[in-house]
Amino acid sequence: MVRGEPTGPPRRGGVLRVGTAGGGAGDSLDVHNPVTKPDISRGLNLYEPLLYRTRDYSLEPAVAESVEPEKGGLAWVVRLRDGILFHDGSPVRPEDIIATYRRVTDPKKPMAAANLLSSLDRDGFQVIDKRTLRIRLTQPDVTFGDVVADYRIGIVPEGYDPKKPIGTGPFKFSSFEPGVESVFARFGDYWRDGQPYVDELRIINFTDDTARTNALLAGQVEAIESLPYAEVRVIEADPTMRVLKSKSGNWNPFTMRVDVEPFSDPRVREAIRLCADREEMVNQVLSGYGRVANDMYSPYDDCFAKDLPQREYDPDKARSLLKAAGHENLNVELVTSPVAQGIVEAAQVLQQQARKAGVNMSLKRVDTGVFYGDDYLKWDFAQDFWGTWPYLVQSALGSQPKSPFNECHWADPKYLDLVNTAKKTLVDDKRCRLLHDAQEIEYERGGYIVWGFLDLVDAYSRKIAGFKSTNTTGFPLDAYRFRDVWFV
């Protein structure tokens, strides 16, 4: 039956089944250590950070009703939302915020966001009253307001056990089978009026693009992320389906380890970057759903270095650089896996483009579980997916020695000095000049090939409503905002 446009207010009820991309036996419910897209989708629905990033990329209150810096930026005051509850019915207290931040930054077992909180004074918490907390920093940190909105720092209660997860998100835990399916029930005491609308949420793993699309067409799920670009027209022609398209600053880079041969030679890294015909990649890999990038990330950051010259496809220069580096007719292996939209296709296109520079690029395709297994972050030449973050946040996540996902093993001393100085520089113009110099260094000798920014393209049945497209989203399916979805 074909349903029409939704009318009237959202309705309660139903079981929402969502097909996510990737994942495997290593999937986790630990909000502080997500890796795969299924991990992220679960975390965004079970837990919430102090602040929340909206569809227009601004920040709004979530667990906190306010997070404000004191004069000088050496401390921030958190005021918790009145009446907010965890899934077990207990109130959120300042002590829970302290436990959360100490767990994330535990020096014996740092979590994914530990480097984001490198300015935190772990002994500098002061409980002012039952809803107010003062957090002291070791130095001013202009990123702190962004960091407290990071999904990897979801607020959990003291004594948190990821095997029995408790958060404040719109859905609460029911069951979990890693690599297969996770089930969540509507949280009746959620603080947003009326939300969520569905009674149950099921997040189902699909490591194969075709299987995920077929599940949607067969009615086995109501929504899927990462619709293969080649299937967009097919789904758009189906009167029972909708395609959700959103602009983003997301990027699926090629990653070259700068500490192993042949990529330890900056001439080789530059040569491989010149092997990428970015315009052709956007057209072939993304079917035009994206835009050319210039080996830099964070395009929505106010300090984004737009003036650096666009790197163009130049196989002759690439060949010359490789010869000068002693790597003429280079043989390299590129590890690829369908961990995100268009990843494998991008590898195949680069393989073809590199041949004109005399580069013999063999592809090693592994499943998503292997890719994020024991060798993750050790691959010499591989790929990955990233969302949309401010520059300093993204740098802390992936471009510093203490970054949790430093795929390129990038550790440039001058770069580090610039970003660390910028992080504590409160004057906007001065900070942007520092970050421009840092971006120029990474552009010239870093390990990433950032060839494009992707449009996110997902699909869902007309039986449901509530998803919205945006121009700045960082995650598929309207940032996995399942609390907004209802059955029409």
XYZ file of C-alpha atoms in Angstrom:
488
model
C 0.000 0.000 0.000
C 1.356 3.407 -0.928
C 1.090 5.972 1.830
C 0.693 9.663 1.121
C 2.380 12.667 2.652
C 2.143 12.649 6.447
C -0.492 14.937 7.890
C -1.216 16.042 11.424
C 0.989 15.605 14.459
C 3.376 12.657 14.899
C 1.734 9.470 16.143
C 2.921 7.033 18.769
C 3.589 3.335 18.244
C 5.274 0.798 16.006
C 8.617 -0.925 15.677
C 11.213 0.974 13.643
C 13.759 -1.282 11.930
C 16.875 0.396 10.539
C 19.604 -1.105 8.371
C 23.047 0.267 9.174
C 26.267 -0.177 7.228
C 29.220 -2.203 8.428
C 29.954 -3.424 11.919
C 30.976 -6.875 13.035
C 31.833 -9.086 15.984
C 33.710 -6.196 17.596
C 30.612 -4.001 17.815
C 30.153 -2.268 21.139
C 27.555 -0.568 23.313
C 30.246 1.432 25.098
C 29.384 5.043 24.345
C 32.924 6.154 25.034
C 34.600 3.846 22.536
C 32.565 3.635 19.297
C 34.237 2.740 16.013
C 31.717 1.548 13.439
C 28.563 3.194 12.115
C 26.293 0.764 14.011
C 28.198 1.692 17.190
C 27.609 5.379 16.499
C 23.909 4.921 15.707
C 23.380 3.033 18.958
C 25.306 5.577 20.982
C 23.329 8.524 19.638
C 20.064 6.914 20.700
C 21.068 5.452 24.061
C 23.112 8.346 25.387
C 23.425 12.130 25.241
C 26.312 14.528 25.891
C 25.959 17.779 27.808
C 25.183 19.714 24.616
C 23.823 18.569 21.279
C 24.618 19.573 17.714
C 21.507 20.638 15.803
C 20.658 20.256 12.138
C 22.117 23.705 11.398
C 25.395 22.732 13.120
C 24.806 24.992 16.118
C 24.804 23.765 19.720
C 21.737 23.332 21.904
C 21.288 22.120 25.482
C 20.919 18.390 26.059
C 21.792 16.880 29.442
C 22.907 20.360 30.474
C 20.711 23.411 30.156
C 23.879 25.529 29.925
C 27.675 25.178 29.709
C 29.377 28.542 30.070
C 33.047 29.598 30.336
C 34.283 31.760 33.168
C 36.289 34.860 32.343
C 39.740 33.858 31.088
C 38.535 30.434 29.915
C 40.230 28.433 32.683
C 36.954 27.027 34.018
C 33.466 26.223 32.741
C 30.212 26.028 34.697
C 27.715 23.290 33.860
C 24.066 23.678 34.849
C 22.170 20.381 34.493
C 18.699 20.169 32.994
C 16.068 20.142 35.721
C 14.480 16.726 36.228
C 16.509 14.805 33.648
C 16.642 11.064 34.383
C 18.720 8.054 33.462
C 16.970 5.001 32.042
C 16.837 3.378 35.498
C 14.875 6.355 36.845
C 17.731 7.890 38.811
C 18.407 11.621 38.423
C 21.497 12.903 36.645
C 23.818 14.453 39.223
C 27.053 16.443 39.001
C 28.806 13.351 40.362
C 27.748 11.477 37.200
C 29.317 14.151 35.012
C 32.532 13.827 36.986
C 32.485 10.029 36.669
C 31.869 10.305 32.919
C 34.712 12.712 32.258
C 37.122 10.792 34.477
C 36.251 7.528 32.723
C 36.885 9.063 29.303
C 40.258 10.482 30.387
C 41.433 7.592 32.556
C 45.226 7.567 31.910
C 45.312 3.780 32.356
C 42.543 3.228 29.794
C 41.887 6.382 27.777
C 38.722 6.351 25.715
C 38.211 7.624 22.172
C 37.617 11.221 23.237
C 40.444 11.421 25.782
C 42.614 13.582 23.548
C 39.679 15.963 23.039
C 39.750 16.556 26.797
C 43.514 17.017 27.058
C 42.990 20.392 28.791
C 40.776 18.917 31.503
C 42.042 19.039 35.086
C 40.863 15.632 36.313
C 41.147 16.865 39.908
C 39.513 20.188 39.133
C 35.806 19.389 39.548
C 33.757 21.367 42.060
C 30.146 20.465 42.863
C 28.350 23.749 43.563
C 24.862 22.352 44.164
C 22.770 19.378 43.073
C 22.514 20.720 39.511
C 25.644 22.800 39.107
C 29.257 21.826 38.521
C 32.430 23.814 37.909
C 35.046 22.192 35.658
C 38.582 23.535 35.794
C 41.004 23.311 32.854
C 44.792 23.289 32.870
C 44.809 25.944 30.149
C 42.205 27.938 28.190
C 40.641 25.718 25.543
C 38.500 27.201 22.761
C 37.309 23.724 21.768
C 35.716 22.861 25.115
C 32.236 24.024 24.098
C 32.389 21.802 21.016
C 33.927 18.891 22.864
C 31.162 18.627 25.470
C 28.770 18.084 22.548
C 30.777 15.162 21.197
C 28.757 11.939 20.993
C 31.735 9.997 22.383
C 31.233 11.769 25.712
C 27.686 10.654 26.429
C 26.800 11.101 30.074
C 26.615 7.871 32.083
C 25.955 7.207 35.761
C 28.631 6.448 38.323
C 29.450 2.744 38.156
C 28.556 2.574 34.458
C 28.704 -0.922 32.943
C 28.632 -1.024 29.114
C 27.185 -4.543 29.292
C 24.133 -3.083 31.045
C 24.101 0.328 29.380
C 22.247 3.219 30.949
C 22.055 6.706 29.510
C 19.554 9.537 29.115
C 18.814 9.013 25.401
C 15.380 8.528 23.857
C 15.701 4.735 23.786
C 16.788 2.291 26.475
C 18.589 -0.987 26.105
C 16.721 -4.263 25.509
C 19.136 -6.658 23.782
C 22.346 -6.732 21.733
C 23.978 -9.298 19.454
C 27.278 -7.880 18.121
C 27.465 -7.743 14.364
C 23.791 -8.703 14.004
C 21.129 -6.646 15.746
C 20.424 -4.429 18.728
C 16.997 -3.708 20.193
C 15.889 -0.717 22.236
C 12.618 0.261 23.901
C 11.047 3.685 24.054
C 12.187 5.589 27.160
C 8.937 6.834 28.644
C 10.590 9.443 30.861
C 12.611 11.052 28.090
C 12.893 14.808 28.638
C 11.765 15.963 25.154
C 7.986 16.218 25.205
C 6.294 13.352 23.379
C 9.481 11.820 21.983
C 10.401 9.265 20.894
C 7.345 8.267 18.897
C 8.018 4.609 18.084
C 7.719 1.953 20.791
C 10.756 -0.007 19.743
C 13.927 0.572 17.724
C 15.834 -2.226 16.026
C 19.245 -1.480 14.529
C 20.293 -4.232 12.132
C 23.805 -4.661 10.688
C 24.322 -5.073 6.953
C 27.888 -5.401 5.703
C 26.748 -5.732 2.103
C 25.252 -2.768 0.229
C 23.004 -4.902 -1.966
C 21.609 -6.875 0.959
C 20.831 -3.647 2.784
C 18.995 -2.179 -0.191
C 17.087 -5.411 -0.817
C 16.007 -5.493 2.839
C 14.405 -2.083 2.371
C 12.678 -3.073 -0.860
C 11.415 -6.297 0.730
C 9.961 -4.458 3.716
C 12.348 -6.089 6.199
C 13.440 -2.645 7.409
C 11.843 0.801 7.217
C 15.055 2.767 6.612
C 18.623 2.226 5.473
C 21.691 4.392 5.593
C 24.208 4.775 2.768
C 22.064 3.955 -0.233
C 24.487 2.977 -3.016
C 24.676 5.978 -5.322
C 24.000 3.769 -8.326
C 20.632 2.812 -6.789
C 19.366 6.347 -6.203
C 17.315 6.613 -9.385
C 15.826 3.148 -8.853
C 14.649 4.004 -5.362
C 13.426 7.451 -6.409
C 11.248 5.797 -9.036
C 9.616 3.567 -6.436
C 6.410 5.254 -5.171
C 6.671 3.469 -1.822
C 10.098 4.876 -1.020
C 11.835 8.166 -0.327
C 15.469 9.144 -0.795
C 17.023 11.371 1.877
C 19.861 13.578 0.604
C 21.963 15.809 2.828
C 25.039 17.931 2.231
C 27.904 17.232 4.579
C 31.537 17.826 5.337
C 32.054 14.061 5.590
C 35.091 12.595 3.906
C 36.323 9.095 3.113
C 40.090 9.544 2.854
C 42.891 7.391 1.638
C 45.360 7.047 4.488
C 49.121 6.708 4.029
C 51.298 5.893 7.023
C 54.047 8.497 7.104
C 56.316 6.259 9.215
C 56.711 3.310 6.824
C 58.215 2.996 3.355
C 57.483 4.021 0.719
C 55.107 6.600 2.262
C 57.745 7.881 4.695
C 59.099 9.836 1.724
C 56.962 12.996 1.289
C 57.616 12.858 -2.461
C 55.802 9.521 -2.622
C 52.849 10.883 -0.657
C 52.666 13.903 -2.937
C 52.862 11.640 -5.990
C 49.964 9.470 -4.807
C 47.895 12.585 -4.133
C 48.585 13.735 -7.703
C 47.312 10.363 -8.955
C 43.774 11.242 -7.848
C 41.531 12.845 -10.451
C 39.118 14.282 -7.928
C 36.528 15.524 -10.385
C 36.318 12.101 -11.959
C 36.091 10.444 -8.541
C 33.186 12.643 -7.494
C 31.394 11.840 -10.750
C 32.131 8.120 -10.838
C 32.220 7.164 -7.168
C 29.576 9.549 -5.848
C 27.554 9.832 -9.052
C 27.884 13.584 -8.574
C 26.533 13.502 -4.989
C 29.420 15.433 -3.495
C 32.087 18.001 -4.254
C 35.825 18.072 -4.846
C 38.087 18.461 -1.803
C 41.686 19.578 -1.488
C 43.345 17.217 1.014
C 41.953 19.162 3.963
C 39.019 18.464 6.272
C 36.569 20.530 8.334
C 35.149 22.679 5.508
C 32.596 24.363 7.806
C 35.236 25.603 10.257
C 35.577 29.394 10.299
C 39.344 28.948 9.955
C 39.201 26.529 7.006
C 42.096 27.363 4.623
C 40.172 27.999 1.428
C 43.042 29.809 -0.245
C 45.433 26.887 -0.638
C 45.810 25.949 -4.335
C 43.528 23.178 -5.517
C 45.587 20.048 -6.065
C 44.975 18.746 -9.595
C 45.397 15.391 -11.308
C 48.941 15.319 -12.692
C 50.234 11.798 -13.473
C 53.336 13.149 -15.236
C 54.452 15.074 -12.171
C 53.592 12.073 -10.013
C 55.768 9.853 -12.178
C 58.624 12.388 -11.939
C 58.359 12.576 -8.144
C 58.394 8.801 -7.818
C 61.476 8.557 -10.043
C 63.271 11.177 -7.946
C 62.349 9.234 -4.819
C 63.710 5.992 -6.298
C 60.249 4.432 -6.597
C 59.668 4.435 -10.331
C 56.933 1.919 -11.309
C 55.852 1.716 -7.690
C 53.942 -1.341 -6.443
C 51.659 -0.708 -3.464
C 48.786 -2.516 -1.782
C 45.638 -0.586 -0.875
C 43.428 -2.129 1.839
C 39.736 -1.440 1.269
C 36.478 -2.506 2.881
C 32.814 -1.490 2.502
C 32.816 0.456 5.770
C 31.012 3.433 4.249
C 29.341 4.725 1.117
C 31.549 4.515 -1.995
C 34.711 3.381 -0.208
C 35.446 0.318 -2.336
C 34.446 2.116 -5.517
C 36.883 4.947 -4.691
C 39.696 2.422 -4.317
C 38.878 0.924 -7.702
C 38.864 4.330 -9.409
C 42.156 5.423 -7.813
C 43.701 2.132 -8.881
C 42.826 2.940 -12.493
C 43.929 6.574 -12.287
C 47.289 5.714 -10.728
C 48.288 3.511 -13.651
C 48.994 6.598 -15.763
C 51.719 7.497 -13.277
C 53.213 4.028 -13.481
C 51.817 2.992 -10.096
C 50.678 -0.613 -9.801
C 48.111 -0.452 -7.024
C 46.769 -3.854 -5.923
C 43.559 -3.897 -3.882
C 43.138 -6.013 -0.779
C 39.451 -6.130 0.062
C 38.600 -7.307 3.580
C 35.285 -7.514 5.393
C 34.357 -4.799 7.846
C 35.117 -6.942 10.878
C 38.649 -7.599 9.656
C 39.190 -3.964 8.697
C 38.366 -2.779 12.216
C 40.037 -5.795 13.813
C 43.552 -6.191 15.148
C 45.189 -4.455 12.169
C 43.022 -1.336 12.276
C 45.245 1.761 12.472
C 48.189 -0.367 11.320
C 47.403 -0.590 7.594
C 50.168 1.055 5.516
C 47.771 2.312 2.862
C 44.035 2.110 3.448
C 40.808 4.090 3.698
C 38.336 5.142 6.350
C 35.290 7.345 6.910
C 35.012 10.552 8.905
C 32.163 12.845 9.865
C 31.970 16.621 10.073
C 33.865 18.322 12.886
C 35.515 21.681 13.641
C 39.195 21.643 12.670
C 40.752 21.435 16.127
C 38.349 18.681 17.164
C 39.100 16.672 14.025
C 42.849 17.205 14.481
C 42.643 15.883 18.047
C 40.798 12.808 16.814
C 43.033 11.876 13.907
C 46.121 13.992 13.332
C 48.095 13.942 16.567
C 50.285 11.296 18.241
C 47.727 10.893 21.046
C 44.757 10.836 18.684
C 42.643 7.690 19.030
C 42.455 7.249 15.242
C 45.815 8.492 13.951
C 45.691 6.316 10.849
C 48.595 8.102 9.142
C 50.829 8.012 12.250
C 51.239 11.750 11.716
C 53.480 13.409 14.329
C 54.849 16.623 12.868
C 56.388 18.753 15.697
C 55.762 22.112 14.018
C 52.182 21.147 13.226
C 51.604 20.060 16.820
C 53.009 23.299 18.184
C 50.666 25.308 15.945
C 47.482 23.406 16.841
C 48.313 23.341 20.544
C 48.916 27.093 20.527
C 45.745 27.694 18.527
C 43.708 25.644 20.979
C 44.454 28.071 23.812
C 44.294 31.235 21.695
C 41.064 33.082 22.486
C 41.411 35.784 19.795
C 39.692 34.511 16.650
C 41.908 36.160 14.014
C 45.112 35.091 15.694
C 43.825 31.527 16.109
C 42.851 31.360 12.433
C 46.319 32.434 11.345
C 47.852 29.659 13.436
C 45.411 27.102 12.039
C 46.040 28.252 8.485
C 49.740 27.488 8.937
C 48.905 24.117 10.481
C 46.585 23.209 7.609
C 49.241 24.223 5.086
C 51.717 21.832 6.707
C 49.250 18.937 6.666
C 48.247 19.793 3.086
C 51.894 19.675 1.968
C 53.242 16.686 3.869
C 50.442 14.923 5.740
C 49.264 11.380 5.101
C 45.674 11.950 3.996
C 44.224 12.101 0.515
C 40.947 13.971 0.958
C 39.507 13.809 -2.514
C 35.890 14.793 -1.889
C 33.155 15.795 0.537
C 30.198 13.460 0.318
C 26.509 14.091 0.138
C 24.826 11.591 2.423
C 22.170 9.617 0.596
C 19.864 7.310 2.546
C 16.452 5.799 1.873
C 13.307 4.987 3.784
C 9.792 3.706 3.364
C 6.901 6.128 2.997
C 5.331 4.302 5.907
C 7.433 6.533 8.162
C 8.099 10.274 8.458
C 10.270 12.627 10.480
C 13.645 12.500 8.737
C 14.873 15.842 7.363
C 17.686 16.670 4.978
C 20.317 19.211 6.049
C 23.303 21.038 4.621
C 25.746 20.302 7.412
C 24.995 16.890 8.831
C 27.748 14.613 10.032
C 25.934 11.262 10.119
C 23.491 9.378 7.909
C 19.728 9.223 8.375
C 19.452 12.747 9.720
C 22.257 12.037 12.219
C 20.465 8.840 13.345
C 17.773 11.058 14.866
C 15.306 8.189 15.330
C 13.463 9.964 18.138
C 11.909 12.197 15.463
C 10.530 9.335 13.359
C 6.949 8.106 13.419
C 4.668 5.816 11.417
C 2.193 7.735 9.268
